[in-house]
Tab-separated table of C-alpha atoms in Angstrom:
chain	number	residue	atom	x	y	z
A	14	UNK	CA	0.000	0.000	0.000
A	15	UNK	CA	2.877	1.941	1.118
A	16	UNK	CA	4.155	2.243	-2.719
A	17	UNK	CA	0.656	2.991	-3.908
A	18	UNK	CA	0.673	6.068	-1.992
A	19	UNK	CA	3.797	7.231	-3.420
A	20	UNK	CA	2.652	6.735	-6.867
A	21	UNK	CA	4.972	3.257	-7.370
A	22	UNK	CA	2.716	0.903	-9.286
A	23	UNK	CA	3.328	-2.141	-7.570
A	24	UNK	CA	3.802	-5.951	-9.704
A	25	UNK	CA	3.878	-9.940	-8.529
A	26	UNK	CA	5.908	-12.082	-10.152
A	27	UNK	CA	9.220	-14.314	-10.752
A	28	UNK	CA	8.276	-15.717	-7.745
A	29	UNK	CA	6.915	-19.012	-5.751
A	30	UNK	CA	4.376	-17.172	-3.925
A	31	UNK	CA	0.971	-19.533	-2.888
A	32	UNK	CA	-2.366	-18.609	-3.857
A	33	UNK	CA	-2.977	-16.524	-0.517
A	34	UNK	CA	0.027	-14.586	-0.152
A	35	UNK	CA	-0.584	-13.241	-3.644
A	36	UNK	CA	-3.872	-12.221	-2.705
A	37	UNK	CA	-3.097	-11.104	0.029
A	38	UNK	CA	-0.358	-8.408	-2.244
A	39	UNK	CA	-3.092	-7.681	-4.910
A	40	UNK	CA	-5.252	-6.979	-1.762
A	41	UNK	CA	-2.578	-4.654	-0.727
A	42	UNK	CA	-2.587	-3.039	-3.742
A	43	UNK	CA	-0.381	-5.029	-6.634
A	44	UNK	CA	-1.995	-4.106	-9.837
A	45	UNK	CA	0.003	-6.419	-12.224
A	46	UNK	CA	1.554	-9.431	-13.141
A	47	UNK	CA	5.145	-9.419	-13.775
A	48	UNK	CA	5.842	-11.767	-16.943
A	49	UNK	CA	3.193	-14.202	-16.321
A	50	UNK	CA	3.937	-17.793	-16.600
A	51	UNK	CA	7.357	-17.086	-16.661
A	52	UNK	CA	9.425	-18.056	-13.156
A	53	UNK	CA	6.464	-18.493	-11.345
A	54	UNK	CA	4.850	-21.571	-9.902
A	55	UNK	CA	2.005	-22.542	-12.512
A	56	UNK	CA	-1.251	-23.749	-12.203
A	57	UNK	CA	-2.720	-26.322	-10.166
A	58	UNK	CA	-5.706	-27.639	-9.359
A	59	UNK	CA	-4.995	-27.684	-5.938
A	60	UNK	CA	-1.963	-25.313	-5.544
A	61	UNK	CA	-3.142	-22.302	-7.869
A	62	UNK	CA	-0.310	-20.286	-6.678
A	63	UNK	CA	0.748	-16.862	-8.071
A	64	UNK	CA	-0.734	-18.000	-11.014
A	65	UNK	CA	-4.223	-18.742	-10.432
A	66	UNK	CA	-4.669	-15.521	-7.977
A	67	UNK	CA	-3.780	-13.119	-10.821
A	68	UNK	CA	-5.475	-14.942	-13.811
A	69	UNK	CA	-8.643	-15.186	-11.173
A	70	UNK	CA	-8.029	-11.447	-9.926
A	71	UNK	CA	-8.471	-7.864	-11.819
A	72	UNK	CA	-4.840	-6.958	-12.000
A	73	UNK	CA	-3.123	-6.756	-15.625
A	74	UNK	CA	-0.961	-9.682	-16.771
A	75	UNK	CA	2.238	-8.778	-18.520
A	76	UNK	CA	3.168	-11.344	-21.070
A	77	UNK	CA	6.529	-11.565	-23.404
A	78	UNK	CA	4.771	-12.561	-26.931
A	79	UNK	CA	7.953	-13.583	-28.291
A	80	UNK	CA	6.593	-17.268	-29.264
A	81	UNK	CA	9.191	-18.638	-27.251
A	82	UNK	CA	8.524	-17.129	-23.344
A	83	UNK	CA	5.205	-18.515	-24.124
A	84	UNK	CA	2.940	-21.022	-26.587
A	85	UNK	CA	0.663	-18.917	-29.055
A	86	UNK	CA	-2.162	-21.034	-27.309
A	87	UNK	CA	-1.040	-19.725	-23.737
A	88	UNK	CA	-0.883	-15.693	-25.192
A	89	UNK	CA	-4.575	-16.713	-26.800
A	90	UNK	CA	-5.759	-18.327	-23.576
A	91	UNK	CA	-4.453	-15.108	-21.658
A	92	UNK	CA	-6.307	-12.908	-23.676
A	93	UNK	CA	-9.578	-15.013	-23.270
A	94	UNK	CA	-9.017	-15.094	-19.642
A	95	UNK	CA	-7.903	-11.594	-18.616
A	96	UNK	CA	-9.614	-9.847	-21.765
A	97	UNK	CA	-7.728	-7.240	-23.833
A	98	UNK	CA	-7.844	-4.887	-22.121
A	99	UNK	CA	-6.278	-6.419	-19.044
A	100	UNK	CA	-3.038	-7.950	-20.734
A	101	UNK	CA	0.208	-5.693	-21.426
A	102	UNK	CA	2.555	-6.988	-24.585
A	103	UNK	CA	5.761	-6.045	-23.197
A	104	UNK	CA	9.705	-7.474	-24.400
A	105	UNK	CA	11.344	-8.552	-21.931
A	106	UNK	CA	14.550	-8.002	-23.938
A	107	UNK	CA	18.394	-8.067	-22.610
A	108	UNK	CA	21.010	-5.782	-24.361
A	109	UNK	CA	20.867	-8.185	-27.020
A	110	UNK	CA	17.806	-6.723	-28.781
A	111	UNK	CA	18.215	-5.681	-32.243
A	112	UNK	CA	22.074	-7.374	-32.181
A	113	UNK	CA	23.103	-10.029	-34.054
A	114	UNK	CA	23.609	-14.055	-31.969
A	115	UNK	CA	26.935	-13.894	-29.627
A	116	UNK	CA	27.511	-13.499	-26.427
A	117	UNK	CA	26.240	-10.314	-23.868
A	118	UNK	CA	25.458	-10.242	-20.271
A	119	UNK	CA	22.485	-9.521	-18.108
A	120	UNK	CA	23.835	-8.155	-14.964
A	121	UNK	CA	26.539	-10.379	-13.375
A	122	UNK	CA	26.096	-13.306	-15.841
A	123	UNK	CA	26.976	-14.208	-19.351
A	124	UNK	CA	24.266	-15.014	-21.715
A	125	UNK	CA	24.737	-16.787	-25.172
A	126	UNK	CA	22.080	-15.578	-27.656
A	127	UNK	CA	21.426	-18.807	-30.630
A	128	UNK	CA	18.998	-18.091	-33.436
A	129	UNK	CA	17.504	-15.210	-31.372
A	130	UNK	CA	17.042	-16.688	-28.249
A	131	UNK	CA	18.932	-16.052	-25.161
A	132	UNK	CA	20.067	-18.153	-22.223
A	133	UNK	CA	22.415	-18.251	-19.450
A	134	UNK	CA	25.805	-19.343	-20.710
A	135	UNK	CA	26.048	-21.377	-17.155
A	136	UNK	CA	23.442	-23.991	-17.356
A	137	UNK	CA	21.167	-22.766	-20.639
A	138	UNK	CA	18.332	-21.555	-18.962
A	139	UNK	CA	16.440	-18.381	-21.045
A	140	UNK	CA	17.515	-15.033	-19.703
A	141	UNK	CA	15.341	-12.789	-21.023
A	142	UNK	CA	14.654	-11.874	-24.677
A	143	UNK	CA	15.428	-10.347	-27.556
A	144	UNK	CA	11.873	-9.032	-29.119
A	145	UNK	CA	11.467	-5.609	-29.926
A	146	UNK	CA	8.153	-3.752	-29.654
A	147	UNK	CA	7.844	-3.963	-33.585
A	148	UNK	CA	7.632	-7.840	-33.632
A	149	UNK	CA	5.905	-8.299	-30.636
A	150	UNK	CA	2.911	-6.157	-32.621
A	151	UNK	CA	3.764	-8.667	-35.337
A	152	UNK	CA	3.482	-11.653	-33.390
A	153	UNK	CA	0.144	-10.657	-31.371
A	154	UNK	CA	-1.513	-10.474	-34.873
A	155	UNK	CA	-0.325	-13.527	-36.166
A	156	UNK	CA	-0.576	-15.498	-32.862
A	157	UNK	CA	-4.347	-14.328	-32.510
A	158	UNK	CA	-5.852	-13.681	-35.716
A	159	UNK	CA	-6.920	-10.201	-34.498
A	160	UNK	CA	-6.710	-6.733	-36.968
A	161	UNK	CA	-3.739	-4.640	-35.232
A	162	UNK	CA	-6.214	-2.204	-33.864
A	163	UNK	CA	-7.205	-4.431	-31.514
A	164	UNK	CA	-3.872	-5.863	-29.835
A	165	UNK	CA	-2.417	-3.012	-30.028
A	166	UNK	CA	-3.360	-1.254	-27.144
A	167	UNK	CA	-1.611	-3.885	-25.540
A	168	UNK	CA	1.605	-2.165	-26.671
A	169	UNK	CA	0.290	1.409	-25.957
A	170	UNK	CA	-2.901	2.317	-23.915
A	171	UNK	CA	-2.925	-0.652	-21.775
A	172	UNK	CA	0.649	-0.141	-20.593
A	173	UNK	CA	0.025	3.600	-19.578
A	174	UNK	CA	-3.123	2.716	-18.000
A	175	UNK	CA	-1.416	0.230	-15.822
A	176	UNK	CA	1.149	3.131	-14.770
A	177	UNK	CA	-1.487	5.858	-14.211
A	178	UNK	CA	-0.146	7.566	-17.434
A	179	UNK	CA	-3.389	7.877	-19.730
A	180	UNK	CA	-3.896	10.490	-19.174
A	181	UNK	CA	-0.974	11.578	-21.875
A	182	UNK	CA	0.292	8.233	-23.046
A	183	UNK	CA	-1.411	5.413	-24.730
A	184	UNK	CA	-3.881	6.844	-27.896
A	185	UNK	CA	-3.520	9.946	-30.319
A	186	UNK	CA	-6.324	12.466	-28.639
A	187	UNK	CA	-5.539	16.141	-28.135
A	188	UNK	CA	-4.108	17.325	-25.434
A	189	UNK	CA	-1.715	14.502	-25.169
A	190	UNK	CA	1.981	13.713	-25.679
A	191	UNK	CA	2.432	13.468	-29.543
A	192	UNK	CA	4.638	10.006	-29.351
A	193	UNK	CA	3.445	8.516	-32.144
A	194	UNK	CA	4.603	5.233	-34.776
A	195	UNK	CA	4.365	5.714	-38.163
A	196	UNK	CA	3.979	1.744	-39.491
A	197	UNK	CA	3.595	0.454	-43.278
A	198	UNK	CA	0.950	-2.268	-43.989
A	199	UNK	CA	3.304	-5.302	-42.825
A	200	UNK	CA	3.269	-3.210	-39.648
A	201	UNK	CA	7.005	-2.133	-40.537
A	202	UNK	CA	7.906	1.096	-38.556
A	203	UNK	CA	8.729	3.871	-41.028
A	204	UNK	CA	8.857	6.666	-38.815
A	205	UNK	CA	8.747	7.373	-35.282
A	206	UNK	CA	8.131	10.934	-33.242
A	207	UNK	CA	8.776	11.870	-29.883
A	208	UNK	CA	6.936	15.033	-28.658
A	209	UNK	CA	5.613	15.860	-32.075
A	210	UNK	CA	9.049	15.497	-33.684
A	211	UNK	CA	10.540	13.050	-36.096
A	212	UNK	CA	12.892	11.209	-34.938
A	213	UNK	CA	13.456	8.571	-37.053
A	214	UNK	CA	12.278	7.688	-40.674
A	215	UNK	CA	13.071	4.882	-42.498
């Protein structure tokens, strides 16, 4: 509650919480899921854990929609679940994003990206991503079927919702920031603005 008052939005996640202690947090104020399915106890029947209390509960659910971090059936199932307008499409990406396969590091440890795909150089166990905003768009269409104007406020007003940031993030209305993506028919990005201004055009 503490962090709600201070304007922190708080999140539940990478963790092996049971079903009541992570009511008990969204109780207390937790308003999202923190890459769900991902380094969490899952689901079950018995044991819902962290899992079951935010897929039961109002709070968004971040997902990484990189077709790796999770099935296309588990990103559809999500978004029958929670609804659109519940579910945030975020990256989870390491330095590696946008780079070419070698080696990088996130943090302390050394992470070997193969065919796009990070994991821990130690014991090969993913470590984050490399998806960009760009293909996650991509992949939500493909992976549901839907026209881009409906996933992507996953990638836009969902996200500033979650962070009490609507109010000038999120949708082109007046009166708010002009961020805006500029994106061709195959939903490449051709230009991008920040504050009204063009900032990059491809």
């Amino acid at each position: 509650k503490a962090a709600g008052e201070l304007g922190i939005t708080a999140a539940i996640g990478h963790s092996g919480a049971d079903y009541d202690t992570a009511m008990s947090a969204i109780a207390a104020g937790a308003q999202a899921a923190t890459h769900t399915f991902n380094a969490m106890l899952l689901l079950h029947q018995h044991r819902p854990a962290i899992l079951g209390a935010v897929l039961e509960s109002d709070v968004y659910c971040e997902a990484i929609c990189d077709g790796r971090h999770l099935h296309p059936g588990i990103v559809r199932l999500l978004l029958k679940t929670k609804g659109l307008d519940r579910v945030v499409a975020i990256t989870g990406s390491i330095m590696a994003a946008g780079l070419p396969d070698g080696k990088y590091h996130l943090g302390v440890n050394e992470v070997v990206v193969e065919d796009g795909d990070a994991k821990l150089a130690s014991n090969g166990v993913r470590a984050g991503s490399t998806l960009t905003t760009g293909q996650a768009l991509k992949n939500l269409a493909a992976f549901t079927g839907q026209p881009v104007e409906r996933v992507l406020p996953l990638l836009t007003l969902n996200p500033a919702r979650l962070i009490g940031m609507e109010e000038r993030k999120g949708s082109i209305a007046p009166g708010k920031d002009a961020d805006l993506v500029v994106l061709d028919d195959q939903l490449n990005v051709k230009q991008t603005y920040v504050s009204g201004v063009c900032v990059y055009a491809g």
